[in-house]
Every structure is written in C-alpha cells, then in structure tokens.
mmCIF file of C-alpha atoms in Angstrom:
data_model
loop_
_atom_site.group_PDB
_atom_site.id
_atom_site.type_symbol
_atom_site.label_atom_id
_atom_site.label_comp_id
_atom_site.label_asym_id
_atom_site.label_seq_id
_atom_site.Cartn_x
_atom_site.Cartn_y
_atom_site.Cartn_z
ATOM 1 C CA MET A 1022 8.999 0.212 14.363
ATOM 2 C CA ARG A 1023 10.794 -2.613 12.593
ATOM 3 C CA ILE A 1024 10.006 -3.901 9.100
ATOM 4 C CA LEU A 1025 11.204 -7.098 7.418
ATOM 5 C CA ILE A 1026 11.785 -6.920 3.657
ATOM 6 C CA ILE A 1027 11.930 -10.324 1.925
ATOM 7 C CA GLU A 1028 13.041 -9.378 -1.569
ATOM 8 C CA ASP A 1029 15.933 -10.658 -3.698
ATOM 9 C CA ASN A 1030 16.171 -7.696 -6.057
ATOM 10 C CA PRO A 1031 18.832 -5.217 -4.793
ATOM 11 C CA SER A 1032 17.414 -2.492 -7.029
ATOM 12 C CA LEU A 1033 14.279 -2.593 -4.860
ATOM 13 C CA ASN A 1034 15.193 -3.896 -1.416
ATOM 14 C CA LYS A 1035 18.112 -1.511 -0.801
ATOM 15 C CA PRO A 1036 16.419 1.750 -1.926
ATOM 16 C CA LEU A 1037 13.268 0.725 -0.062
ATOM 17 C CA SER A 1038 15.225 -0.024 3.092
ATOM 18 C CA GLU A 1039 17.016 3.325 2.835
ATOM 19 C CA ALA A 1040 13.734 5.195 2.269
ATOM 20 C CA LEU A 1041 12.156 3.547 5.298
ATOM 21 C CA ASN A 1042 15.242 4.223 7.427
ATOM 22 C CA ILE A 1043 15.078 7.905 6.497
ATOM 23 C CA ASN A 1044 11.471 7.922 7.705
ATOM 24 C CA GLY A 1045 12.461 6.513 11.091
ATOM 25 C CA TYR A 1046 11.796 2.802 10.538
ATOM 26 C CA GLN A 1047 14.252 0.010 11.269
ATOM 27 C CA THR A 1048 14.610 -2.618 8.560
ATOM 28 C CA ASP A 1049 16.044 -6.059 7.943
ATOM 29 C CA ILE A 1050 16.516 -7.510 4.468
ATOM 30 C CA ALA A 1051 16.175 -11.214 3.653
ATOM 31 C CA GLU A 1052 16.798 -12.373 0.083
ATOM 32 C CA ASN A 1053 15.007 -15.717 0.381
ATOM 33 C CA LEU A 1054 12.336 -17.463 2.451
ATOM 34 C CA LYS A 1055 14.848 -19.351 4.568
ATOM 35 C CA ASP A 1056 16.463 -16.138 5.774
ATOM 36 C CA GLY A 1057 13.039 -14.557 6.179
ATOM 37 C CA GLU A 1058 11.916 -17.394 8.436
ATOM 38 C CA TYR A 1059 15.103 -17.014 10.458
ATOM 39 C CA TYR A 1060 14.486 -13.316 11.062
ATOM 40 C CA ILE A 1061 10.873 -13.974 12.040
ATOM 41 C CA SER A 1062 12.024 -16.570 14.569
ATOM 42 C CA ILE A 1063 14.307 -14.138 16.397
ATOM 43 C CA ARG A 1064 12.515 -10.788 16.070
ATOM 44 C CA ASN A 1065 9.089 -9.211 16.291
ATOM 45 C CA TYR A 1066 8.111 -7.169 13.224
ATOM 46 C CA ASP A 1067 5.497 -4.464 12.875
ATOM 47 C CA LEU A 1068 5.149 -5.189 9.148
ATOM 48 C CA VAL A 1069 6.494 -7.745 6.670
ATOM 49 C CA LEU A 1070 6.970 -7.040 2.964
ATOM 50 C CA SER A 1071 7.594 -10.135 0.827
ATOM 51 C CA LYS A 1072 8.133 -10.796 -2.859
ATOM 52 C CA TRP A 1073 5.644 -13.158 -4.522
ATOM 53 C CA LEU A 1074 8.259 -15.474 -6.046
ATOM 54 C CA LEU A 1075 11.638 -16.080 -4.432
ATOM 55 C CA SER A 1076 14.448 -18.493 -5.232
ATOM 56 C CA ASP A 1077 13.286 -21.036 -2.648
ATOM 57 C CA GLY A 1078 9.514 -20.702 -2.843
ATOM 58 C CA LEU A 1079 6.509 -18.399 -2.796
ATOM 59 C CA GLY A 1080 6.204 -15.459 -0.450
ATOM 60 C CA LEU A 1081 2.741 -16.808 0.374
ATOM 61 C CA ASP A 1082 4.401 -19.730 2.139
ATOM 62 C CA ILE A 1083 5.559 -17.506 4.983
ATOM 63 C CA ILE A 1084 2.216 -15.802 5.660
ATOM 64 C CA ALA A 1085 0.787 -18.547 7.893
ATOM 65 C CA ARG A 1086 3.882 -18.606 10.084
ATOM 66 C CA ILE A 1087 3.859 -14.832 10.538
ATOM 67 C CA LYS A 1088 0.145 -14.723 11.332
ATOM 68 C CA GLU A 1089 0.466 -17.645 13.741
ATOM 69 C CA LYS A 1090 3.122 -15.810 15.732
ATOM 70 C CA HIS A 1091 1.760 -12.272 15.302
ATOM 71 C CA PRO A 1092 -1.856 -12.318 14.034
ATOM 72 C CA ARG A 1093 -2.093 -8.532 13.656
ATOM 73 C CA THR A 1094 1.186 -7.960 11.811
ATOM 74 C CA PRO A 1095 0.402 -6.547 8.331
ATOM 75 C CA ILE A 1096 1.868 -8.419 5.346
ATOM 76 C CA ILE A 1097 2.329 -6.876 1.909
ATOM 77 C CA ILE A 1098 3.097 -9.077 -1.110
ATOM 78 C CA ILE A 1099 5.003 -7.678 -4.107
ATOM 79 C CA SER A 1100 4.612 -9.281 -7.530
ATOM 80 C CA ASP A 1101 6.740 -8.841 -10.649
ATOM 81 C CA GLU A 1102 3.539 -8.626 -12.651
ATOM 82 C CA ARG A 1103 -0.066 -7.605 -12.179
ATOM 83 C CA ASN A 1104 -1.963 -10.873 -12.172
ATOM 84 C CA SER A 1105 -5.508 -11.132 -10.827
ATOM 85 C CA GLU A 1106 -4.984 -14.785 -9.867
ATOM 86 C CA TYR A 1107 -1.853 -13.900 -7.869
ATOM 87 C CA GLU A 1108 -3.754 -11.085 -6.171
ATOM 88 C CA LEU A 1109 -6.644 -13.381 -5.310
ATOM 89 C CA GLN A 1110 -4.333 -16.009 -3.824
ATOM 90 C CA THR A 1111 -2.500 -13.332 -1.843
ATOM 91 C CA PHE A 1112 -5.617 -12.233 -0.001
ATOM 92 C CA LYS A 1113 -6.971 -15.762 0.365
ATOM 93 C CA ASN A 1114 -3.739 -16.745 2.105
ATOM 94 C CA GLY A 1115 -4.101 -13.956 4.666
ATOM 95 C CA ALA A 1116 -1.929 -11.106 3.336
ATOM 96 C CA ASP A 1117 -3.146 -7.533 3.836
ATOM 97 C CA ASP A 1118 -2.070 -5.901 0.576
ATOM 98 C CA PHE A 1119 -0.824 -6.734 -2.925
ATOM 99 C CA VAL A 1120 1.485 -4.474 -4.963
ATOM 100 C CA ALA A 1121 2.561 -5.125 -8.557
ATOM 101 C CA GLN A 1122 5.655 -3.960 -10.428
ATOM 102 C CA PRO A 1123 6.649 -1.421 -11.617
ATOM 103 C CA ILE A 1124 6.755 0.192 -8.200
ATOM 104 C CA ASP A 1125 7.343 3.800 -7.234
ATOM 105 C CA ILE A 1126 9.240 3.465 -3.952
ATOM 106 C CA ARG A 1127 7.772 6.732 -2.680
ATOM 107 C CA VAL A 1128 4.259 5.375 -3.164
ATOM 108 C CA LEU A 1129 5.184 2.044 -1.593
ATOM 109 C CA VAL A 1130 6.576 3.800 1.493
ATOM 110 C CA VAL A 1131 3.328 5.763 1.827
ATOM 111 C CA ARG A 1132 1.294 2.540 1.552
ATOM 112 C CA ILE A 1133 3.451 0.956 4.243
ATOM 113 C CA GLU A 1134 3.001 3.989 6.496
ATOM 114 C CA ALA A 1135 -0.754 3.855 5.952
ATOM 115 C CA ARG A 1136 -0.829 0.194 6.982
ATOM 116 C CA LEU A 1137 1.234 0.909 10.095
ATOM 117 C CA ARG A 1138 -0.926 3.893 11.035
ATOM 118 C CA PHE A 1139 -4.026 1.743 10.796
ATOM 119 C CA TRP A 1140 -2.379 -1.018 12.820
ATOM 120 C CA GLY A 1141 -0.856 1.290 15.408
ATOM 121 C CA SER A 1142 -3.757 3.684 15.818
ATOM 122 C CA THR A 1143 -6.108 1.119 17.307
ATOM 123 C CA ALA A 1144 -6.344 1.574 21.050
ATOM 124 C CA ILE A 1145 -5.565 -1.526 23.065
ATOM 125 C CA GLU A 1146 -8.430 -2.233 25.463
ATOM 126 C CA ILE A 1147 -8.060 -5.045 27.959
ATOM 127 C CA ASP A 1148 -10.532 -5.316 30.802
ATOM 128 C CA GLU A 1149 -10.409 -1.873 32.498
ATOM 129 C CA LEU A 1150 -7.070 -0.870 31.000
ATOM 130 C CA THR A 1151 -6.768 1.201 27.810
ATOM 131 C CA ILE A 1152 -3.505 1.981 26.006
ATOM 132 C CA ASN A 1153 -3.770 4.602 23.257
ATOM 133 C CA PRO A 1154 -0.576 4.672 21.108
ATOM 134 C CA ASP A 1155 -1.691 7.735 19.110
ATOM 135 C CA GLU A 1156 -1.962 9.946 22.191
ATOM 136 C CA GLU A 1157 0.682 8.156 24.276
ATOM 137 C CA LYS A 1158 -2.007 7.788 26.898
ATOM 138 C CA ILE A 1159 -2.877 5.069 29.396
ATOM 139 C CA THR A 1160 -6.100 4.999 31.397
ATOM 140 C CA TYR A 1161 -7.237 2.583 34.075
ATOM 141 C CA LYS A 1162 -10.835 2.787 35.296
ATOM 142 C CA GLY A 1163 -10.977 6.250 33.748
ATOM 143 C CA GLN A 1164 -7.833 7.419 35.558
ATOM 144 C CA GLU A 1165 -4.932 8.603 33.389
ATOM 145 C CA ILE A 1166 -1.553 7.032 34.179
ATOM 146 C CA GLU A 1167 1.700 8.954 33.707
ATOM 147 C CA VAL A 1168 3.863 6.490 31.815
ATOM 148 C CA LYS A 1169 5.609 8.130 28.870
ATOM 149 C CA GLY A 1170 8.576 7.708 26.510
ATOM 150 C CA LYS A 1171 10.356 4.372 26.248
ATOM 151 C CA PRO A 1172 8.466 2.740 29.146
ATOM 152 C CA PHE A 1173 5.211 3.533 27.312
ATOM 153 C CA GLU A 1174 6.597 2.019 24.083
ATOM 154 C CA VAL A 1175 7.754 -1.102 25.941
ATOM 155 C CA LEU A 1176 4.336 -1.527 27.559
ATOM 156 C CA THR A 1177 2.565 -0.971 24.233
ATOM 157 C CA HIS A 1178 4.771 -3.458 22.380
ATOM 158 C CA LEU A 1179 4.236 -6.126 25.023
ATOM 159 C CA ALA A 1180 0.481 -5.476 25.055
ATOM 160 C CA ARG A 1181 0.318 -5.830 21.263
ATOM 161 C CA HIS A 1182 2.086 -9.177 21.582
ATOM 162 C CA ARG A 1183 0.285 -10.274 24.725
ATOM 163 C CA ASP A 1184 0.509 -13.919 25.764
ATOM 164 C CA GLN A 1185 3.877 -14.108 23.988
ATOM 165 C CA ILE A 1186 7.277 -14.040 25.628
ATOM 166 C CA VAL A 1187 9.348 -11.167 24.231
ATOM 167 C CA SER A 1188 13.084 -11.172 24.886
ATOM 168 C CA LYS A 1189 15.131 -8.114 25.812
ATOM 169 C CA GLU A 1190 16.825 -8.289 22.430
ATOM 170 C CA GLN A 1191 13.474 -8.280 20.623
ATOM 171 C CA LEU A 1192 12.321 -5.260 22.628
ATOM 172 C CA LEU A 1193 15.547 -3.412 21.833
ATOM 173 C CA ASP A 1194 15.199 -4.196 18.128
ATOM 174 C CA ALA A 1195 11.578 -3.095 18.036
ATOM 175 C CA ILE A 1196 11.837 0.135 20.022
ATOM 176 C CA TRP A 1197 15.340 1.588 19.994
ATOM 177 C CA GLU A 1198 16.580 3.110 16.725
ATOM 178 C CA GLU A 1199 20.141 1.943 17.352
ATOM 179 C CA PRO A 1200 19.773 -1.080 19.654
ATOM 180 C CA GLU A 1201 23.432 -1.989 19.281
ATOM 181 C CA LEU A 1202 24.384 1.238 21.088
ATOM 182 C CA VAL A 1203 22.420 0.534 24.275
ATOM 183 C CA THR A 1204 22.600 -2.237 26.844
ATOM 184 C CA PRO A 1205 19.745 -4.626 27.726
ATOM 185 C CA ASN A 1206 19.631 -2.919 31.143
ATOM 186 C CA VAL A 1207 17.533 -0.126 29.615
ATOM 187 C CA ILE A 1208 14.716 -2.652 29.309
ATOM 188 C CA GLU A 1209 14.919 -3.421 33.027
ATOM 189 C CA VAL A 1210 14.802 0.303 33.781
ATOM 190 C CA ALA A 1211 11.714 0.741 31.574
ATOM 191 C CA ILE A 1212 9.950 -2.255 33.132
ATOM 192 C CA ASN A 1213 10.748 -0.961 36.623
ATOM 193 C CA GLN A 1214 9.263 2.439 35.789
ATOM 194 C CA ILE A 1215 6.070 0.790 34.559
ATOM 195 C CA ARG A 1216 5.786 -1.176 37.772
ATOM 196 C CA GLN A 1217 6.566 1.806 40.025
ATOM 197 C CA LYS A 1218 4.414 4.389 38.234
ATOM 198 C CA MET A 1219 1.534 2.143 37.249
ATOM 199 C CA ASP A 1220 1.335 -1.366 38.679
ATOM 200 C CA LYS A 1221 2.245 -0.607 42.276
ATOM 201 C CA PRO A 1222 -0.028 2.455 42.765
ATOM 202 C CA LEU A 1223 -2.971 0.725 41.061
ATOM 203 C CA GLY A 1224 -2.452 -2.667 42.675
ATOM 204 C CA ILE A 1225 -2.282 -4.485 39.348
ATOM 205 C CA ALA A 1226 0.306 -6.495 37.435
ATOM 206 C CA THR A 1227 0.878 -5.874 33.728
ATOM 207 C CA ILE A 1228 4.240 -7.471 32.966
ATOM 208 C CA GLU A 1229 5.510 -10.864 33.989
ATOM 209 C CA THR A 1230 9.231 -11.618 34.049
ATOM 210 C CA VAL A 1231 9.963 -15.008 32.499
ATOM 211 C CA ARG A 1232 13.329 -16.062 33.811
ATOM 212 C CA ARG A 1233 16.097 -16.305 31.200
ATOM 213 C CA ARG A 1234 13.603 -15.679 28.389
ATOM 214 C CA GLY A 1235 12.196 -12.175 28.657
ATOM 215 C CA TYR A 1236 8.859 -10.577 29.482
ATOM 216 C CA ARG A 1237 5.188 -11.219 28.867
ATOM 217 C CA PHE A 1238 2.197 -8.915 29.157
ATOM 218 C CA CYS A 1239 -0.006 -10.616 31.737
ATOM 219 C CA TYR A 1240 -2.774 -8.183 32.711
ATOM 220 C CA PRO A 1241 -5.313 -9.005 34.071
ATOM 221 C CA LYS A 1242 -3.698 -12.294 35.046
ATOM 222 C CA ILE A 1243 -1.522 -12.573 38.125
ATOM 223 C CA PRO A 1244 2.133 -13.091 37.104
ATOM 224 C CA VAL A 1245 3.974 -16.232 38.073
ATOM 225 C CA GLU A 1246 6.499 -15.547 40.786
ATOM 226 C CA ASN A 1247 10.078 -16.338 39.764
#
C-alpha cells in the first residue's frame, strides 16, 4: 500500500516515512500543496496524510480533489495545535481523522494502520462477484476462484478504483514494494493470469485494456475491444 505524506516539517515527515516503510508501506513525501497535487495526479494512494497549514495553503484545500478522484481514500489531517474549530472544519470538509501535535509517531502509525485495515477489510461486492482482501478470496456465484498473489492484488486494486483508468506505473507503485526493480511487463503477466484463471473459465470480463493508458475494472460491463 502507498501513502502520501504532505508535511513540511522534516522532524515529522522523515521519521514517519521511515516508520511506515519499516511496516511494509510505500511512502511519498510532499512539502507543500503544489507537490501534493502533483503526486495525486500521477499516483493512486491508499491513504493521504496532510498538515493543516502549509506554505502555500491549507491541507483542507486538497481534500476535495482526492475524494473526487478516489472517494474511499482515507485522509488524515495533522494540526500544530489542538483547536476544536480546526477539527470541526476538517471533518466538514470530508477528512476522515484529525490529529494534533505533539504526536507520538508510534501512535500515529497505529492510527494509520487502523484506517487502512478498516478501508481494506471491506469486501468488494459487485453483482455476483465478491473480492475479499482479508482472506485473499474471490467468489463468483458462490464458486471460489483460484487467483492469488500479485494477480489478486492487481484485481483488487483495479476493483477498488473501478471506472477509473489505472496505468501500469500506478499499479507498480501501489502493489510492488520496489517498483523500480521490476518491468511493466509484470502487470501484463498478472492481467493475463486473471483472464486465464478467472474470466475465460467463467465467461466474464473483469479488466478492460485501454490502449496507451492502462487498465480499467469493467465487470459486469463488456470491455471495449481495442
């Protein structure tokens, strides 16, 4: 899972990034809203952590854009002070949590993990297809489908971001721990396994290839032929 940290204080963003990396998360750090918006435009994030006040605006200003692109992505706002008005505005603007300084990084990491567990534990149910991330289990009309490992993660990520086109690079960033060490061809291999082990035997289509742009989860729609 990949997390975006929008925080301009190195004494917090670097230790937090390191703590999350140790726990198996991939992180990007943006020190202002402009850089944060850039990262959001090129990558899919499982959670965004943003400071309340940055050099070029309020962290609240980025919430609408994140939720527009990924409605279910949790957003946590960090404030330099505990202020009930700030907290109220945070939730009114659509954020999922509010944390005030001083912050124990260990506690913050646990809160982030709790948010991601809640987000990731919800089974994805679409028509007669169910994808259960907790059990790495797929069922179709009550029949269990043997799709495991990276192909399962690719399918799950696309299903979570259904109706959106996800590029190979975005899939690599979201799923592989060291995306720079693998080639985009691994995505094609994963997609092919999904189609051979699931789509073809069941007579369904779950992933549409969008030429030169990436992939889109399309079940139960029929994919556009390219």
